């Protein structure tokens, strides 16, 4: 089961909280339900060359920047936009669960459809793109298949260093229902492909992104991202 309010924060300095965020815009693919005119009221969209076709979560997170002198708390938002054609089942489900008051962010997608999404953090004060300085965790829930093994749900993560299933992750020793393979995308990047293998398994994928990796890694010329994968049953 989920912790209280669905919050599980592994990082002590970076916190992402859908429960207390506010959906200012829900317009993935330009399909609404928010009118596109509302994008003009969001500084990040009004002042930057960014598509207004997306979901904007205001007040979703905080990050503590620790120096030798002091600790500063920064506030950030999250913008999710589609990079390819987006075909939903019901756009009214986008945003958050429980009539936009829940603790799960929602991106609705129709059966047998695929879409590439970009997740952008935004500095709340400046309205500019923001790169987190510390590690943070991000979860994707409910990865499963149809009853007959059709309608297989999957997602792909590129530029990642490694992953762990629930068998290894935090010594949970819980068998995973996800199949993980390595694929090469159109840009020639090596990517991890996470694919559901069972119906009603509700598998969970936890992604841990790091800007700075404190491990024995040599000759990295990109921002490392490390996903951890565990099931949610």
Short mmCIF file of C-alpha atoms in Angstrom, two decimals, residues 43-233:
data_model
loop_
_atom_site.label_atom_id
_atom_site.label_comp_id
_atom_site.label_asym_id
_atom_site.label_seq_id
_atom_site.Cartn_x
_atom_site.Cartn_y
_atom_site.Cartn_z
CA UNK A 43 4.96 32.98 -16.79
CA UNK A 44 7.01 30.01 -17.98
CA UNK A 45 4.75 29.50 -21.00
CA UNK A 46 4.24 33.19 -21.72
CA UNK A 47 7.94 34.13 -21.68
CA UNK A 48 9.58 31.05 -23.21
CA UNK A 49 9.39 29.26 -26.54
CA UNK A 50 7.46 26.32 -25.11
CA UNK A 51 4.37 24.62 -26.48
CA UNK A 52 1.20 25.49 -24.49
CA UNK A 53 0.06 21.90 -24.98
CA UNK A 54 0.76 20.39 -21.60
CA UNK A 55 -0.05 20.02 -17.89
CA UNK A 56 1.34 22.60 -15.47
CA UNK A 57 1.70 21.62 -11.79
CA UNK A 58 2.37 24.72 -9.68
CA UNK A 59 3.98 24.40 -6.26
CA UNK A 60 4.94 20.77 -6.74
CA UNK A 61 8.35 20.75 -5.10
CA UNK A 62 11.11 22.21 -2.98
CA UNK A 63 14.85 21.72 -2.97
CA UNK A 64 17.40 22.62 -0.31
CA UNK A 65 20.72 23.94 -1.59
CA UNK A 66 23.33 23.41 1.12
CA UNK A 67 26.60 25.36 1.16
CA UNK A 68 29.28 25.86 3.79
CA UNK A 69 27.59 29.11 4.83
CA UNK A 70 23.88 28.33 4.83
CA UNK A 71 20.93 26.38 3.43
CA UNK A 72 18.57 27.88 0.85
CA UNK A 73 15.15 26.44 -0.01
CA UNK A 74 14.10 26.79 -3.66
CA UNK A 75 10.59 26.23 -4.97
CA UNK A 76 9.80 24.69 -8.34
CA UNK A 77 6.89 23.73 -10.58
CA UNK A 78 6.54 20.90 -13.12
CA UNK A 79 5.41 21.11 -16.73
CA UNK A 80 4.58 17.97 -18.75
CA UNK A 81 4.23 18.38 -22.50
CA UNK A 82 3.81 15.95 -25.40
CA UNK A 83 6.63 15.79 -27.96
CA UNK A 84 4.74 13.51 -30.37
CA UNK A 85 1.07 13.07 -31.31
CA UNK A 86 -1.06 12.57 -28.21
CA UNK A 87 -4.22 10.45 -28.31
CA UNK A 88 -6.09 10.24 -24.99
CA UNK A 89 -9.00 8.17 -23.81
CA UNK A 90 -10.39 10.96 -21.63
CA UNK A 91 -8.53 14.27 -21.22
CA UNK A 92 -10.65 15.09 -18.16
CA UNK A 93 -8.60 12.52 -16.26
CA UNK A 94 -5.36 14.40 -16.86
CA UNK A 95 -3.78 16.36 -14.03
CA UNK A 96 -4.39 14.63 -10.71
CA UNK A 97 -6.63 11.89 -9.40
CA UNK A 98 -9.69 12.47 -7.21
CA UNK A 99 -11.08 15.44 -9.15
CA UNK A 100 -7.71 17.26 -9.19
CA UNK A 101 -7.29 16.89 -5.41
CA UNK A 102 -5.46 13.55 -5.25
CA UNK A 103 -1.85 12.63 -4.56
CA UNK A 104 -1.16 11.00 -7.96
CA UNK A 105 -0.34 12.89 -11.12
CA UNK A 106 -2.22 11.52 -14.13
CA UNK A 107 -1.42 11.42 -17.85
CA UNK A 108 -4.24 9.63 -19.67
CA UNK A 109 -3.47 7.67 -22.85
CA UNK A 110 -5.83 5.68 -25.05
CA UNK A 111 -5.40 1.94 -25.64
CA UNK A 112 -2.77 0.93 -28.20
CA UNK A 113 -1.29 4.43 -28.30
CA UNK A 114 2.25 5.68 -27.71
CA UNK A 115 3.52 9.17 -26.98
CA UNK A 116 6.79 10.88 -26.02
CA UNK A 117 6.54 13.30 -23.10
CA UNK A 118 8.94 15.87 -21.72
CA UNK A 119 8.99 16.67 -18.00
CA UNK A 120 10.31 20.17 -17.31
CA UNK A 121 11.08 21.64 -13.88
CA UNK A 122 10.45 25.38 -13.59
CA UNK A 123 11.88 27.90 -11.12
CA UNK A 124 8.83 29.42 -9.44
CA UNK A 125 10.43 32.84 -8.98
CA UNK A 126 12.06 33.37 -12.38
CA UNK A 127 9.71 31.32 -14.54
CA UNK A 128 12.73 29.73 -16.26
CA UNK A 129 13.70 26.11 -16.71
CA UNK A 130 15.24 24.71 -13.56
CA UNK A 131 17.78 21.90 -13.17
CA UNK A 132 17.64 20.21 -9.76
CA UNK A 133 20.99 20.21 -7.99
CA UNK A 134 20.30 17.16 -5.83
CA UNK A 135 19.09 13.64 -6.43
CA UNK A 136 15.34 13.10 -6.47
CA UNK A 137 12.87 10.25 -6.86
CA UNK A 138 9.98 9.96 -9.29
CA UNK A 139 7.43 7.15 -9.42
CA UNK A 140 5.32 5.73 -12.24
CA UNK A 141 2.41 3.54 -11.11
CA UNK A 142 0.06 0.98 -12.61
CA UNK A 143 2.03 -0.78 -15.34
CA UNK A 144 0.19 -3.92 -16.42
CA UNK A 145 -1.42 -5.72 -19.36
CA UNK A 146 -4.92 -6.63 -20.48
CA UNK A 147 -6.59 -9.86 -19.39
CA UNK A 148 -5.52 -11.71 -22.55
CA UNK A 149 -1.98 -10.36 -22.48
CA UNK A 150 -2.82 -7.57 -24.92
CA UNK A 151 -2.76 -3.81 -24.25
CA UNK A 152 0.76 -4.10 -22.85
CA UNK A 153 1.90 -0.97 -21.02
CA UNK A 154 5.54 0.12 -21.22
CA UNK A 155 7.80 3.12 -21.06
CA UNK A 156 11.32 3.94 -22.19
CA UNK A 157 14.07 5.86 -20.35
CA UNK A 158 17.27 6.99 -22.10
CA UNK A 159 20.69 8.16 -20.88
CA UNK A 160 20.34 6.06 -17.73
CA UNK A 161 23.25 4.42 -15.94
CA UNK A 162 21.53 1.45 -14.32
CA UNK A 163 18.35 0.19 -12.70
CA UNK A 164 17.23 -2.09 -9.87
CA UNK A 165 14.13 -4.20 -9.60
CA UNK A 166 12.29 -4.69 -6.32
CA UNK A 167 14.30 -7.86 -5.75
CA UNK A 168 17.40 -5.75 -5.06
CA UNK A 169 15.94 -2.35 -4.25
CA UNK A 170 16.14 -1.60 -0.51
CA UNK A 171 16.21 -5.37 0.14
CA UNK A 172 12.46 -5.64 -0.49
CA UNK A 173 12.95 -9.01 -2.24
CA UNK A 174 9.59 -8.60 -3.96
CA UNK A 175 9.37 -10.33 -7.38
CA UNK A 176 8.86 -7.79 -10.14
CA UNK A 177 6.25 -8.10 -12.89
CA UNK A 178 8.24 -5.84 -15.22
CA UNK A 179 10.50 -7.01 -18.01
CA UNK A 180 13.52 -4.77 -18.58
CA UNK A 181 15.46 -4.68 -21.84
CA UNK A 182 18.02 -2.41 -23.48
CA UNK A 183 17.06 -0.77 -26.78
CA UNK A 184 18.56 1.90 -29.05
CA UNK A 185 16.40 4.87 -29.97
CA UNK A 186 16.35 6.86 -33.22
CA UNK A 187 19.11 9.16 -31.93
CA UNK A 188 21.38 6.19 -31.24
CA UNK A 189 21.03 6.48 -27.47
CA UNK A 190 21.00 3.39 -25.29
CA UNK A 191 17.70 3.22 -23.42
CA UNK A 192 16.00 0.99 -20.87
CA UNK A 193 12.58 -0.33 -21.90
CA UNK A 194 10.28 -1.33 -19.02
CA UNK A 195 7.41 -3.59 -20.12
CA UNK A 196 4.51 -4.99 -18.10
CA UNK A 197 4.07 -8.77 -18.18
CA UNK A 198 0.96 -9.43 -16.11
CA UNK A 199 -2.65 -8.15 -15.88
CA UNK A 200 -3.80 -6.16 -12.85
CA UNK A 201 -0.28 -6.18 -11.40
CA UNK A 202 -0.13 -2.41 -11.05
CA UNK A 203 3.65 -2.44 -11.27
CA UNK A 204 5.52 0.60 -10.05
CA UNK A 205 8.65 2.15 -11.50
CA UNK A 206 10.72 4.42 -9.33
CA UNK A 207 13.14 6.70 -11.14
CA UNK A 208 16.01 8.30 -9.30
CA UNK A 209 17.63 11.13 -11.23
CA UNK A 210 21.07 12.42 -10.27
CA UNK A 211 22.87 15.45 -11.61
CA UNK A 212 26.07 14.52 -9.78
CA UNK A 213 26.84 10.85 -9.29
CA UNK A 214 28.92 9.93 -6.26
CA UNK A 215 30.06 6.57 -7.54
CA UNK A 216 32.86 5.10 -9.62
CA UNK A 217 31.82 6.38 -13.03
CA UNK A 218 34.41 7.44 -15.58
CA UNK A 219 34.16 9.79 -18.59
CA UNK A 220 30.52 10.81 -18.27
CA UNK A 221 29.68 13.60 -20.70
CA UNK A 222 25.96 13.76 -19.97
CA UNK A 223 23.78 14.37 -16.95
CA UNK A 224 23.42 10.92 -15.35
CA UNK A 225 19.99 9.57 -14.59
CA UNK A 226 19.54 6.39 -12.57
CA UNK A 227 16.14 4.64 -12.54
CA UNK A 228 15.15 2.12 -9.92
CA UNK A 229 12.26 -0.21 -10.70
CA UNK A 230 9.98 -1.90 -8.18
CA UNK A 231 6.47 -3.39 -8.41
CA UNK A 232 3.41 -1.98 -6.72
CA UNK A 233 0.80 -4.66 -6.07
#
